[in-house]
Amino acid sequence: MSTGNISVPYGLYTGLSTTQFLLGTPLNLLCLIYFLTKKKRSNSRFLYLCINGVDAAICCLGIFTALSSFYDGAEMLFGSEILCALQGMLSNITQRLSVFLIAVLSISRTISLACPLKHISRHSITLPVFVYTVLLVFQATMPYWFGVGYNYSTSFIKCGWGITDLAISLTAQKILFVFLLPFQFLLPLIAVLVSGGLTCVKMLGGSQVLTLSEVLATDDDAKKIKKQGTITVVFLTAAYAIFNIPNCAMLIIDSTWFISDGKIDGFKDITLSEIILIGTLLTNYTVVGNSITNAVIYICRIKKLRHFSRLNVFISTIRTRVQNRVQPAGGSTTIENISLQERTLSSARH
C-alpha cells in the first residue's frame, strides 16, 4: 500500500457533522421525551427509550467533529485531554450500543411473531443490554489498562487509540482487532437481516403479524396499532442495513488487510489517503446517519408522535387545561357566575 498525499475534505466533514448535531440531536430528544411520556410500560417502549437516548448522545458528539473540521482539523475541543478521552470513549460505546439495540429490538419482535403465545420477560431484554453496556465500558477504558491513552487524529477527526500501541503479541493484536471492529458490527447486522427477513416473509405471506398482547386484545384499533409497530420495525431494519452494510464491508476489508500485514493482492494499489477518506466517512457517519434516520422513521410512522411535536397542539392543550380549571360542571365560567351573583345582590338591594 502506498501512502500518497492525504487530503482531508474538511468542508464535507463540517457539513455532515453540523447536520448530525443540529438535526439529529433535537429529533432524537423529541422522540425520547415522547416515549418518556407514554404510560404503558413495555419491552418496545424500553428499547425505544434506549435507542433514542443513545442516538441523541451520538448526534451530540457531532459538535466535536464540526468545530475541528471547520477550522481545518484544529484540535479545538479535542485539545482538552479530558474531553478528548470523553469523546473517544462515548463514541466507541454509543456507536456499538446503537447497532446492538436495533438487533435486540428486531430479534424480540421476530420471536413474538414466530411464537405469539410466548411471553418475553423484561429481564430477557434488559439483561443482555446491561451486560453488553458493561462490556463496552470496559472495552472503552482498555487502553488505560495498558498505559495508553486517547489521542486526537487530524485525519480521522476524532480521538482514539491504536491496537498496535498495546504491549501484547502481534497475534493477540490481530484477534483483538477483529473482535473490536468487524465482529461487533457484523454480528448484529446478521441478526437484524435474518430477523427482518423473517418478518417480511410473514407479512408478504399474509400471516398475521401479531404478538401475544395483540392475540389477546379485543380492540381492533389496538391490533392495528401493533401491526403498524411491526411495520415500523421493518423500516428500522431496512435503514439499519442500508447504513451498516457498507460500514461492515469496509471493516472486513480493513481487518483482512491488518491480519495479512497488507500483503493481499488488490490492496497494493490502494493509497493510504483513500483508506483514510473512505474509512472516516463510513466509521464516522454511517452509524450517525442511521441514528438520524431512526428518529425520522419514528416521527413519520407514529401519528401521536407527530401530533406531540406540533406547537399548536401544545398551545391547545394548555388552553384546554386553563378552560377546564375556570369552567365548572354547570357550563358557565366562574367569572360569569360571579357576575350573575353580583347582579342578583344588586336587584335585592333595590
PDB file of C-alpha atoms in Angstrom, residues 15-28 31 51-52 54-56 58-60 62 98 236 239 243 284-300:
ATOM      1  CA  GLY A  15     -21.391  19.874   6.748  1.00  0.00           C
ATOM      2  CA  LEU A  16     -22.042  16.285   7.829  1.00  0.00           C
ATOM      3  CA  SER A  17     -21.110  16.885  11.467  1.00  0.00           C
ATOM      4  CA  THR A  18     -23.145  20.087  11.675  1.00  0.00           C
ATOM      5  CA  THR A  19     -26.186  18.255  10.300  1.00  0.00           C
ATOM      6  CA  GLN A  20     -25.519  15.469  12.777  1.00  0.00           C
ATOM      7  CA  PHE A  21     -25.581  17.885  15.698  1.00  0.00           C
ATOM      8  CA  LEU A  22     -28.272  20.371  14.646  1.00  0.00           C
ATOM      9  CA  LEU A  23     -30.722  17.894  13.115  1.00  0.00           C
ATOM     10  CA  GLY A  24     -30.102  14.578  14.826  1.00  0.00           C
ATOM     11  CA  THR A  25     -29.921  15.854  18.403  1.00  0.00           C
ATOM     12  CA  PRO A  26     -33.308  17.647  18.598  1.00  0.00           C
ATOM     13  CA  LEU A  27     -35.109  14.907  16.635  1.00  0.00           C
ATOM     14  CA  ASN A  28     -33.886  12.157  18.942  1.00  0.00           C
ATOM     15  CA  CYS A  31     -38.646  11.114  20.373  1.00  0.00           C
ATOM     16  CA  ILE A  51     -32.252   3.682  21.184  1.00  0.00           C
ATOM     17  CA  ASN A  52     -33.277   7.342  21.204  1.00  0.00           C
ATOM     18  CA  VAL A  54     -28.056   6.519  22.651  1.00  0.00           C
ATOM     19  CA  ASP A  55     -28.751   8.108  19.258  1.00  0.00           C
ATOM     20  CA  ALA A  56     -29.143  11.520  20.896  1.00  0.00           C
ATOM     21  CA  ILE A  58     -24.196  10.068  19.196  1.00  0.00           C
ATOM     22  CA  CYS A  59     -25.570  13.171  17.493  1.00  0.00           C
ATOM     23  CA  CYS A  60     -24.452  15.448  20.347  1.00  0.00           C
ATOM     24  CA  GLY A  62     -21.038  15.810  16.322  1.00  0.00           C
ATOM     25  CA  SER A  98     -26.840   1.678  18.976  1.00  0.00           C
ATOM     26  CA  LEU A 236     -35.818   0.424  11.066  1.00  0.00           C
ATOM     27  CA  ALA A 239     -32.423   1.664   7.372  1.00  0.00           C
ATOM     28  CA  PHE A 243     -26.195   2.302   6.586  1.00  0.00           C
ATOM     29  CA  ASN A 284     -17.802   8.415  11.470  1.00  0.00           C
ATOM     30  CA  TYR A 285     -21.071   8.886   9.629  1.00  0.00           C
ATOM     31  CA  THR A 286     -22.826   5.577   8.801  1.00  0.00           C
ATOM     32  CA  VAL A 287     -23.958   4.929  12.374  1.00  0.00           C
ATOM     33  CA  VAL A 288     -24.692   8.654  12.728  1.00  0.00           C
ATOM     34  CA  GLY A 289     -26.835   8.590   9.585  1.00  0.00           C
ATOM     35  CA  ASN A 290     -28.670   5.592  10.986  1.00  0.00           C
ATOM     36  CA  SER A 291     -29.267   7.448  14.261  1.00  0.00           C
ATOM     37  CA  ILE A 292     -30.860  10.397  12.462  1.00  0.00           C
ATOM     38  CA  THR A 293     -32.892   8.135  10.180  1.00  0.00           C
ATOM     39  CA  ASN A 294     -34.267   6.211  13.180  1.00  0.00           C
ATOM     40  CA  ALA A 295     -35.758   9.406  14.603  1.00  0.00           C
ATOM     41  CA  VAL A 296     -37.207  10.370  11.208  1.00  0.00           C
ATOM     42  CA  ILE A 297     -38.834   6.927  10.914  1.00  0.00           C
ATOM     43  CA  TYR A 298     -40.414   7.263  14.355  1.00  0.00           C
ATOM     44  CA  ILE A 299     -41.851  10.674  13.508  1.00  0.00           C
ATOM     45  CA  CYS A 300     -43.154   9.535  10.102  1.00  0.00           C
TER      46      CYS A 300
END
